Structure formats: structure tokens, C-alpha cells
Short mmCIF file of C-alpha atoms and ligand atoms in Angstrom, two decimals:
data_model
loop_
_atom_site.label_atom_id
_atom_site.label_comp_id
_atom_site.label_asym_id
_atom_site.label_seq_id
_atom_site.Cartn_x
_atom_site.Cartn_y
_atom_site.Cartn_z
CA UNK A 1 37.95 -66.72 19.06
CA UNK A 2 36.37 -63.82 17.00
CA UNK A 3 38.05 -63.02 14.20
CA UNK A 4 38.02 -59.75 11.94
CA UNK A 5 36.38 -59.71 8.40
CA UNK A 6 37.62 -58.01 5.14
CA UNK A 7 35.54 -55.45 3.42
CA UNK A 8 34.64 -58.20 1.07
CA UNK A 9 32.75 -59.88 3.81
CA UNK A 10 31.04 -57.19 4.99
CA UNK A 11 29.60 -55.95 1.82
CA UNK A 12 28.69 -59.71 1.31
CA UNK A 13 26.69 -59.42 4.44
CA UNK A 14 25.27 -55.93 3.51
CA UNK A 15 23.74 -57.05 0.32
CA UNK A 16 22.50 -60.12 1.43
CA UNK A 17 21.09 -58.19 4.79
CA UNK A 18 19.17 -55.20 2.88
CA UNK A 19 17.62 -57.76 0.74
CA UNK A 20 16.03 -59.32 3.41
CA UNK A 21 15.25 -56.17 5.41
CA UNK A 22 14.07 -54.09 1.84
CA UNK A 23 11.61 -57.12 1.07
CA UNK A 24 10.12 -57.57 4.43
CA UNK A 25 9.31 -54.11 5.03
CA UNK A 26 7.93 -54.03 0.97
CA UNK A 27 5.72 -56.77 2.22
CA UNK A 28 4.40 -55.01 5.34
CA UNK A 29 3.98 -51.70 3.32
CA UNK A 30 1.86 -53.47 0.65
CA UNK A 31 -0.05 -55.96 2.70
CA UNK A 32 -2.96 -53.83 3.44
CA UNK A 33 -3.64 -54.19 -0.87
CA UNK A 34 -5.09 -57.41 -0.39
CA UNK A 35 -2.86 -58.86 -2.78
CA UNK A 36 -1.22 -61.06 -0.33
CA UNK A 37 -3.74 -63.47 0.85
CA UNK A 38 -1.51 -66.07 3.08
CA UNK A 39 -0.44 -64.99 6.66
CA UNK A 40 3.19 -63.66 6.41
CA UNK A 41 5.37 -63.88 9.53
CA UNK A 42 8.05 -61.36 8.73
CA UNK A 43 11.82 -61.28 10.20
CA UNK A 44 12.16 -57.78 9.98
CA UNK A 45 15.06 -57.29 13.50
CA UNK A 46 16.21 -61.13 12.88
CA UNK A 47 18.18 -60.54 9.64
CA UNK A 48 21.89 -60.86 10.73
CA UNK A 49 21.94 -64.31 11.03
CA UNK A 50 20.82 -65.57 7.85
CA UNK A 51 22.80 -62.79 6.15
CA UNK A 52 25.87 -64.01 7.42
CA UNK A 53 24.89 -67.69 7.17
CA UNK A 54 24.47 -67.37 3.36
CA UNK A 55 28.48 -66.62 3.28
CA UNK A 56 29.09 -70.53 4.92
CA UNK A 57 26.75 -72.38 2.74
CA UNK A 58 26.95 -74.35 -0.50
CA UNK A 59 24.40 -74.65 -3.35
CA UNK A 60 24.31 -78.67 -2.56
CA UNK A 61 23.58 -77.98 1.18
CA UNK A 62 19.91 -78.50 1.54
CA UNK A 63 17.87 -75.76 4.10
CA UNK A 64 14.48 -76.38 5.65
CA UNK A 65 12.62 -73.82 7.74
CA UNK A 66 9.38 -72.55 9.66
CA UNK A 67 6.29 -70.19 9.25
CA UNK A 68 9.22 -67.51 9.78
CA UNK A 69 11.30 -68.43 6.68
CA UNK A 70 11.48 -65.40 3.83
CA UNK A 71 14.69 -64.91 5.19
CA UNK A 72 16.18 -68.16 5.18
CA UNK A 73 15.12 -68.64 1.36
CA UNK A 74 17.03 -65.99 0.67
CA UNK A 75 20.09 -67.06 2.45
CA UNK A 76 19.51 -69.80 0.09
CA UNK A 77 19.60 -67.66 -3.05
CA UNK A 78 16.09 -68.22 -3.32
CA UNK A 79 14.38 -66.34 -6.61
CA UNK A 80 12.82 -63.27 -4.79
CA UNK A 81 9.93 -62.87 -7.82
CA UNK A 82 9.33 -66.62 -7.60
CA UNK A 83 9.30 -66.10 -3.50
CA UNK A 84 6.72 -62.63 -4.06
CA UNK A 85 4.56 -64.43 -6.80
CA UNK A 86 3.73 -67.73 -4.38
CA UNK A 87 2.87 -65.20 -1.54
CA UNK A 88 0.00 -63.54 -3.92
CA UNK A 89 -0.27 -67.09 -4.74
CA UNK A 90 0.33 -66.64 -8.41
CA UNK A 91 1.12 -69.50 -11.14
CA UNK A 92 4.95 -68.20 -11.41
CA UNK A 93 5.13 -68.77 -8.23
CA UNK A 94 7.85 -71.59 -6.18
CA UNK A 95 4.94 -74.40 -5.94
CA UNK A 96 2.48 -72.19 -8.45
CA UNK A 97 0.63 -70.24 -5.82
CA UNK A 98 -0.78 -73.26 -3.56
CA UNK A 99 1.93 -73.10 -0.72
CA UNK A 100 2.01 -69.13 -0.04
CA UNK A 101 4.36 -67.93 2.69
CA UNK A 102 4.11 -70.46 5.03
CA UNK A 103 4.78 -73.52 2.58
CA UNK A 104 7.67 -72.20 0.94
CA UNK A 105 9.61 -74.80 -1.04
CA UNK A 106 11.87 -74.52 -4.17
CA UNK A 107 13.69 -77.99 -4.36
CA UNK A 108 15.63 -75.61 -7.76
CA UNK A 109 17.81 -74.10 -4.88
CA UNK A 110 17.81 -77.28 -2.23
CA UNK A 111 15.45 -75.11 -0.13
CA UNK A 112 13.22 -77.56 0.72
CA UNK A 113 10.39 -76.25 2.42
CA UNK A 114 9.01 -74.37 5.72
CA UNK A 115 6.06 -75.38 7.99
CA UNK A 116 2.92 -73.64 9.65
CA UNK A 117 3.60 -77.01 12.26
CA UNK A 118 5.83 -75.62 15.10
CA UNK A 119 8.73 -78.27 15.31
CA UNK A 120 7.78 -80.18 11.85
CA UNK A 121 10.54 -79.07 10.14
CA UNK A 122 13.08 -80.05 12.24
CA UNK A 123 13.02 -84.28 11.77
CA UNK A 124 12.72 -83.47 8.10
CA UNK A 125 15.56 -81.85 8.12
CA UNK A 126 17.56 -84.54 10.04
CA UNK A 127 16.08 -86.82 7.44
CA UNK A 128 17.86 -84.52 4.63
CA UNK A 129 21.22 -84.83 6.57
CA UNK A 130 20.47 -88.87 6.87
CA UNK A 131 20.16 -88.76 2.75
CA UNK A 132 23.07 -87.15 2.66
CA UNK A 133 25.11 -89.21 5.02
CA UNK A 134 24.07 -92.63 3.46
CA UNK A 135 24.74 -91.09 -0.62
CA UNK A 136 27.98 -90.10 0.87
CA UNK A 137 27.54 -86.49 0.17
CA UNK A 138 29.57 -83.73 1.77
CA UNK A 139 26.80 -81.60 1.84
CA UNK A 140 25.24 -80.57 4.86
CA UNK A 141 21.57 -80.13 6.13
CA UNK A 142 20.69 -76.98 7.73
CA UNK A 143 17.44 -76.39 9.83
CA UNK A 144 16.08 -73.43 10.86
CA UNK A 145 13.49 -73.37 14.06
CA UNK A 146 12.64 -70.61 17.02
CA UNK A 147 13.00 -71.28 20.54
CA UNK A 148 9.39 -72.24 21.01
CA UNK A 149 10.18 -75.56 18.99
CA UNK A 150 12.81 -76.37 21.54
CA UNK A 151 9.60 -76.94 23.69
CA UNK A 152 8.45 -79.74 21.67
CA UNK A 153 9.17 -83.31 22.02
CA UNK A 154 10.28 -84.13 18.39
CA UNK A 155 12.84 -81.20 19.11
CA UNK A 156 14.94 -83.87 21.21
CA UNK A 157 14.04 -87.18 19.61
CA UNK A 158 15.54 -85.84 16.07
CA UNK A 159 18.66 -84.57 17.81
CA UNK A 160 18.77 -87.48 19.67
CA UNK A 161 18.75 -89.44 16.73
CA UNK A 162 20.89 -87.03 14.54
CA UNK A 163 23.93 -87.96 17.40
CA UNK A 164 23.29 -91.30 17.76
CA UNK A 165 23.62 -91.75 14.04
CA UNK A 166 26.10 -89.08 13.80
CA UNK A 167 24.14 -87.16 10.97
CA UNK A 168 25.89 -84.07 9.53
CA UNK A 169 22.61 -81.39 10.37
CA UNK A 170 23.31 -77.66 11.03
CA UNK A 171 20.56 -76.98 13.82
CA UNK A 172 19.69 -73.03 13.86
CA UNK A 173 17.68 -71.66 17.07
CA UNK A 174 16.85 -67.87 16.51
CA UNK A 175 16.23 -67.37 20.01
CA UNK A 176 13.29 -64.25 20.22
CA UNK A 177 12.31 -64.60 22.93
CA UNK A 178 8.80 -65.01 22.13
CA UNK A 179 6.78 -67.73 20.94
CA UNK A 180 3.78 -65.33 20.13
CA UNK A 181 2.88 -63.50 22.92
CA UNK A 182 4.61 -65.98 25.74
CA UNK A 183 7.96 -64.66 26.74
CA UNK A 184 10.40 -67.18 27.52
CA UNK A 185 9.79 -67.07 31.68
CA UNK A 186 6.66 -68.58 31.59
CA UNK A 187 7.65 -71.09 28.82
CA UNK A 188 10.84 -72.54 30.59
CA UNK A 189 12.63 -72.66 33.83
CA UNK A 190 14.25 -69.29 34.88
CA UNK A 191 18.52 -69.60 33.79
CA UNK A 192 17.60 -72.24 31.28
CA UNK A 193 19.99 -72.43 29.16
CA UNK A 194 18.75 -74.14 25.81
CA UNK A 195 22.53 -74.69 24.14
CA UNK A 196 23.84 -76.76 27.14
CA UNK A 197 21.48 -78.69 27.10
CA UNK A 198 22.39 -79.75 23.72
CA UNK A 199 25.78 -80.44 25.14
CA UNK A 200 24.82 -82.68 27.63
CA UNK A 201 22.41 -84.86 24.97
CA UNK A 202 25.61 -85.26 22.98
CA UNK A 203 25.72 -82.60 20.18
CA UNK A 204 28.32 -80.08 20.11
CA UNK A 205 26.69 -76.77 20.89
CA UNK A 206 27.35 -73.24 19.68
CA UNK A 207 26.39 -69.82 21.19
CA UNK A 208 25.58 -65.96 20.00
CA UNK A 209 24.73 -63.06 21.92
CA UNK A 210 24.70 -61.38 18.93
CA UNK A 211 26.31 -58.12 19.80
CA UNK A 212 28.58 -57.90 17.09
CA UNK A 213 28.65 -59.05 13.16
CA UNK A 214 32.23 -60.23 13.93
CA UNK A 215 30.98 -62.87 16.97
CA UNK A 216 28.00 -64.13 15.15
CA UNK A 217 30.56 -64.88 11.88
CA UNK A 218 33.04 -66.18 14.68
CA UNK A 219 30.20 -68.91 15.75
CA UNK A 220 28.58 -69.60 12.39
CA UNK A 221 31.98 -70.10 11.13
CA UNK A 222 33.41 -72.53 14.02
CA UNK A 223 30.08 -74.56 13.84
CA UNK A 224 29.57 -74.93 10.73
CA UNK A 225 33.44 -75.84 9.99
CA UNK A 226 32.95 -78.27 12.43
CA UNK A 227 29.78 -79.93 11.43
CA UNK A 228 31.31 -80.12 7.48
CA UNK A 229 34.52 -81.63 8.49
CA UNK A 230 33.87 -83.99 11.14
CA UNK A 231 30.39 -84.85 9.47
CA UNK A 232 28.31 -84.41 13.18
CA UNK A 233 25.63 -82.55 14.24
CA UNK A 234 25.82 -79.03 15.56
CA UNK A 235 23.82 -76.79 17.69
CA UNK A 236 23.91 -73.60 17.18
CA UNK A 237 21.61 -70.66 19.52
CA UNK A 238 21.85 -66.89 18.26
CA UNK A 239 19.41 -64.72 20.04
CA UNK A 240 17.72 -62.24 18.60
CA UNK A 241 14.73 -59.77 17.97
CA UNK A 242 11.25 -59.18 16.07
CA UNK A 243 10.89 -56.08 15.79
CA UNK A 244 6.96 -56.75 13.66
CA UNK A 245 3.82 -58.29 14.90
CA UNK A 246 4.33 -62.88 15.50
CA UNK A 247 2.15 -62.97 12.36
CA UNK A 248 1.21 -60.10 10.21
CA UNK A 249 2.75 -56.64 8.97
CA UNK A 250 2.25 -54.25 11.75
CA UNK A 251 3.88 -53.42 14.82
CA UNK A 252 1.74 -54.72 18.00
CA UNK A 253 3.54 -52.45 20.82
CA UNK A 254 0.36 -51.57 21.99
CA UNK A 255 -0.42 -55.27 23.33
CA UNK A 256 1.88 -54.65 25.97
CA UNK A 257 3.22 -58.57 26.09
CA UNK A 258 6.59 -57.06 26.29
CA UNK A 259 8.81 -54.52 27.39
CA UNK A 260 8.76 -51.68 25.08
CA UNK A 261 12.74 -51.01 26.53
CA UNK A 262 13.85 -54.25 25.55
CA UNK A 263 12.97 -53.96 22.16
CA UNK A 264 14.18 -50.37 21.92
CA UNK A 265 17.12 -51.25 23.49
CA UNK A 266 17.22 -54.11 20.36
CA UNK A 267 16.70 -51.88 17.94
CA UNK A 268 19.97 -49.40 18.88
CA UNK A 269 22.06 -52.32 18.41
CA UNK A 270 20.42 -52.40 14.83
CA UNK A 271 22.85 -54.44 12.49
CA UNK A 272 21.67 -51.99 9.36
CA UNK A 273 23.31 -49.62 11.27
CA UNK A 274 26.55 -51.75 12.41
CA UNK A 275 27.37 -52.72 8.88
CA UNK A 276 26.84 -49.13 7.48
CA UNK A 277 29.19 -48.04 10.11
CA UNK A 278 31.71 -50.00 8.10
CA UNK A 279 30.96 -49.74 4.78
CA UNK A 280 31.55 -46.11 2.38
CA UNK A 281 28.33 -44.17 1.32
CA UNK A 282 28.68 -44.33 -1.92
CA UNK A 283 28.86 -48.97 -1.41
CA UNK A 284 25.60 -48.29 0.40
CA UNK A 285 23.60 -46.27 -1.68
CA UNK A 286 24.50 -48.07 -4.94
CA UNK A 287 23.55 -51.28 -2.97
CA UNK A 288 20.36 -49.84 -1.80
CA UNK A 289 19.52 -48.87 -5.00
CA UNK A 290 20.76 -52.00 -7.15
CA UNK A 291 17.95 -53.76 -4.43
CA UNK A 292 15.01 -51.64 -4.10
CA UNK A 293 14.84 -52.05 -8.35
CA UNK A 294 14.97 -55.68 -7.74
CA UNK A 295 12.08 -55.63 -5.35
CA UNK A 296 9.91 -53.62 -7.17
CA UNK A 297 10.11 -55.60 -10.33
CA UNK A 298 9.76 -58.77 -7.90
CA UNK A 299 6.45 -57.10 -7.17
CA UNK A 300 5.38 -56.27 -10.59
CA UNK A 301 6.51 -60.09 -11.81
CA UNK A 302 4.11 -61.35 -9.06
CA UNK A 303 1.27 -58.75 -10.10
CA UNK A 304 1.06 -58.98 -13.63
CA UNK A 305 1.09 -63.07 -13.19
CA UNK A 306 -1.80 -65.24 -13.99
CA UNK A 307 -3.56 -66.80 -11.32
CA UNK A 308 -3.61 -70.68 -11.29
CA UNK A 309 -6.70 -72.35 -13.02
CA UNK A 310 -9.26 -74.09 -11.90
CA UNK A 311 -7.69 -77.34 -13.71
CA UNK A 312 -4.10 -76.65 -11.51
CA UNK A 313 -5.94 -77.59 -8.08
CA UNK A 314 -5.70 -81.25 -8.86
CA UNK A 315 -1.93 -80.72 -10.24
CA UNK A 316 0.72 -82.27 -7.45
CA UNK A 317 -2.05 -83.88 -5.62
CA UNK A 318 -0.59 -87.29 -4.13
CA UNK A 319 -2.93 -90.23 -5.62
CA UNK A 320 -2.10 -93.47 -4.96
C1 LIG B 1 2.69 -77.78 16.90
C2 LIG B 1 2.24 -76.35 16.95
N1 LIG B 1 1.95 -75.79 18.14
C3 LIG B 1 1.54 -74.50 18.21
C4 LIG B 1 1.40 -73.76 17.06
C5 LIG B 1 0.97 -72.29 17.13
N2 LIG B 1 2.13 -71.43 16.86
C6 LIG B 1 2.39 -70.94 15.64
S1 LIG B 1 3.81 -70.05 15.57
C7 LIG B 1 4.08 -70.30 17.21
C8 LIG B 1 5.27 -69.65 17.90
C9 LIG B 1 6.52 -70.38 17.69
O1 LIG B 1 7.55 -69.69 18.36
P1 LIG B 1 9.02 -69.90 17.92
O2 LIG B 1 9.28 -71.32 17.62
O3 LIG B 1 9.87 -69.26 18.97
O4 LIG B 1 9.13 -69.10 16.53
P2 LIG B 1 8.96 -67.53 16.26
O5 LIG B 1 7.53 -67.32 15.88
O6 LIG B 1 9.33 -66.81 17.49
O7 LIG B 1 9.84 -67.25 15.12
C10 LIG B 1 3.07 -71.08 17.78
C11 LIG B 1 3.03 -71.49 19.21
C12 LIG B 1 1.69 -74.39 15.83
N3 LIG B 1 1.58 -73.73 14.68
N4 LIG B 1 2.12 -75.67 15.79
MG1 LIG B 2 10.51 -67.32 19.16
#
């Protein structure tokens, strides 16, 4: 079923989208400054879902991601100078400059952490729903991964695990296509399809094409509905697109590991675009504007913060 949203919604999703978009492409702009001295793997094409994920979730709901995860923090409601000041690896930043992009964590909003480890996250995260489960929380765990991590063999022992046990996890596969430069034919067997295999393992799978802002609410919704009420694990596959470099801020069209047409062909179904379609002018440019002063002074925040000192490195250091 795909149901229809109210304006409400949709300016919801607009907000939470040209945060996301705004901040990545700020990042790419002002990488080249030097300021930034962590690798950034930027979602700039892959916004949709997390924008309209961040309608469905709940402070208490915990949120664990990969070396791709800006976007996911804030879906989370993350603090976007906290999230700019840990990338220059400043002292305000979410774990005072020492985790950068790729070790984001801020346990202040239950978003508890992302991993340069293709696949790590996802046990963690199953561990987060087990917490949950045995505290008797209604809270659920959500955990963010690409399709590459469906290639690795913890990918099947957690969600093996999570239905066994019956863990209440929220399993997210932003399907790109890409893990780097490998497209998905020489990765897995032609007409795999990664969802049904879920079903057959035992956990009740979800699917996106992501055409529309309407079916990808439809399947977040449904899922995640489920997954809260009946306290089980869900799968849930959206594909989608990078439209940036696997790690970095430029555009690498000029590799040639993939068809120039297929991401064009992405980027005229741009969701920007979509939402704007059904939002008024003067929503969108007070919107636009409300963010790109929020960004900026993100920026500034994270520039005119100290560094850590010398004395910090020891500072969260597990001793035993
Ligand atoms: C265990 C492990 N294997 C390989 C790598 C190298 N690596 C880093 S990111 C990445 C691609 C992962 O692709 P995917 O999961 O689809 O995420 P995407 O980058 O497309 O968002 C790889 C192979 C790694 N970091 N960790
Ligand atoms: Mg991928």
C-alpha cells in the first residue's frame, strides 16, 4: 500500500533533506582548506532515506552506522556544530576531535557510533536491540550498512541471531550499487536479490525502489510499525545513488567504473527536486535560508574551537 502524505510531512522531509544535502556539499566545497583532516565519505544522492526515516524514529531508539554516516546522525537529531567540530577534529567536538568522520558517536542523542570496519556495526547494533529487549524497553535499534556488508559473514550470523532471539533491530541496506569501485555484478550472482534472502533466513523483509517519496514512506512506515509492535527484526533494502567520489569530496566520473547514464539517469529522479515540486517557493526559500545560516555558523563553531591538548590523548583511553 502507498499512502499519500500531508504537507506537514513533506516539509518535515524537506528540512530534514536540505540539511543533509546543504552540509555535505559545504563539506566537499571546503575540503580542499585542509581543515578537515579525516577521510569523509559523503551521501550527497542517498539523502531520501534518512530524511524520511527521521519522521519514524524516537529519541530512545538507539542508531548505529558506517564510514557513510553524516546523514544518519542527522536523522538522529545529531548537533550539526558538534558533528563539523569532530570532523576538523576540534575539542567541541562529539568525542573531542579523536573520532573524526568515520568514528562518529554522540551517546547525548542514542547515536551510538559508525565504523571504518565494513560490517562492524551491524552485531553492535543487534547487541543494542538485545539491551533493549532484556530492560524491556520499547525502543528499537536501528542499523545502518551498504550492500557491500551484506557480503560479509557477520552480516548473516547477527541476523541470524537477531531472529532466533527475536530482537527488535531495524536493519537499513542503502543499496548503491557500489562497494567502491565494484559494481554489484561482479560482487554477487546476477538476479540476486538481497531482501529475499532475508525472508527465507527468517526476518521479515522490506523493499524500495525508491521512485517516489510516497513508496519509500509507504515501506519505512510498514517496517518499522511492524518491527515496534511485534518487537522482531526487520529488513529493510532501499536502493539508491552516490552521486560523490566512495571516499572524498569530488566527483570521480572520469574513472569510468560506471555508467555515466545510470547516474544521470539517478540524478533526474533527484528527490530535491520531487519535494520542491510539492512544496510553495516561498516554504523553500525560507527553509533554505533558515539552513544555510545554520551551516555556516556550524562551520565557524568548529573553526574558532580549540584544538585538543596534548594532555587529552590519554583522556577515554581504556586501562585496565
Ligand atoms: C572489513 C572491511 N573490508 C573492506 C573494507 C574496505 N572498504 C571500505 S568502504 C568499502 C565499501 C563498502 O561498500 P558498501 O557497504 O556498499 O557501502 P558504501 O560505501 O557503498 O556506502 C570497502 C570495501 C573495510 N573498510 N572493511
Ligand atoms: Mg554500496
Amino acid at each position: 500500500m502507498v499512502y499519500s502524505l500531508t504537507n506537514q510531512d513533506i516539509e518535515k522531509i524537506y528540512k530534514k533533506f536540505i540539511e543533509i544535502r546543504f552540509l555535505e556539499l559545504e563539506i566537499s566545497k571546503r575540503y580542499s582548506e585542509g581543515k578537515m583532516r579525516c577521510p569523509v565519505h559523503l551521501s550527497v544522492g542517498q539523502e531520501i532515506v534518512p530524511s524520511i526515516l527521521s519522521l519514524f524514529v524516537k529519541k530512545t531508539d538507539y542508531f548505529i552506522s558506517t564510514h557513510r554516516g553524516h546523514a544518519h546522525y542527522i536523522a538522529k537529531n545529531g548537533n550539526i556544530p558538534e558533528m563539523i567540530s569532530e570532523i576538523y577534529g576540534k575539542k567541541t567536538g562529539t568525542s573531542e576531535g579523536k573520532g573524526g568522520s568515520m568514528h562518529l558517536i554522540d551517546t547525548k542523542v542514542n547515536f551510538m557510533g559508525t565504523s571504518a570496519i565494513v560490517g562492524n556495526s551491524i552485531p553492535v547494533g543487534v547487541g543494542l536491540g538485545l539491551s533493549n529487549k532484556i530492560n524491556k524497553k520499547n525502543s528499537l535499534s536501528f542499523v545502518f550498512f551498504g550492500d557491500g556488508a551484506t557480503e560479509e559473514g557477520v552480516f548473516y550470523e547477527s541476523i541470524n541471531f537477531a531472529a532466533l532471539k527475536e530482537i527488535p533491530v531495524v536493519f537499513i541496506c542503502e543499496n548503491n550499487k557500489y562497494s567502491v569501485y565494484s559494481p554489484l555484478d561482479v560482487r554477487q550472482p546476477k538476479n540476486r536479490n538481497i531482501h529475499k534472502i532475508l525472508n527465507g533466513i527468517g526476518v521479515k523483509s522490506f523493499f524500495s525502489k525508491s521512485k517516489s517519496v510516497e513508496e519509500i514512506y509507504s515501506t519505512l512506515e510498514q517496517a518499522i510499525r511492524y518491527s515496534r509492535s511485534k518487537r522482531k527484526p526487520v529488513f529493510i533494502e532501499c536502493m539508491t545513488s552516490r552521486w560523490l567520489e566512495h571516499c572524498g569530496p569530488n566527483e570521480d566520473n572520469d574513472l569510468n567504473y560506471r555508467d555515466i547514464k545510470e547516474l544521470d539517469a539517478y540524478k533526474k529522479n533527484d528527490f530535491q527536486e520531487k519535494l520542491e515540486d510539492k512544496l510553495n517557493i516561498t516554504y523553500i526559500k525560507k527553509t533554505q535560508k533558515q539552513i544555510i545560516k545554520k551551516i555556516n555558523s556550524a562551520f565557524k563553531f568548529a573553526d574558532l574551537s580549540s584544538t585538543p591538548k596534548k594532555e587529552d590523548l590519554k583522556k577515554h583511553v581504556f586501562k585496565n
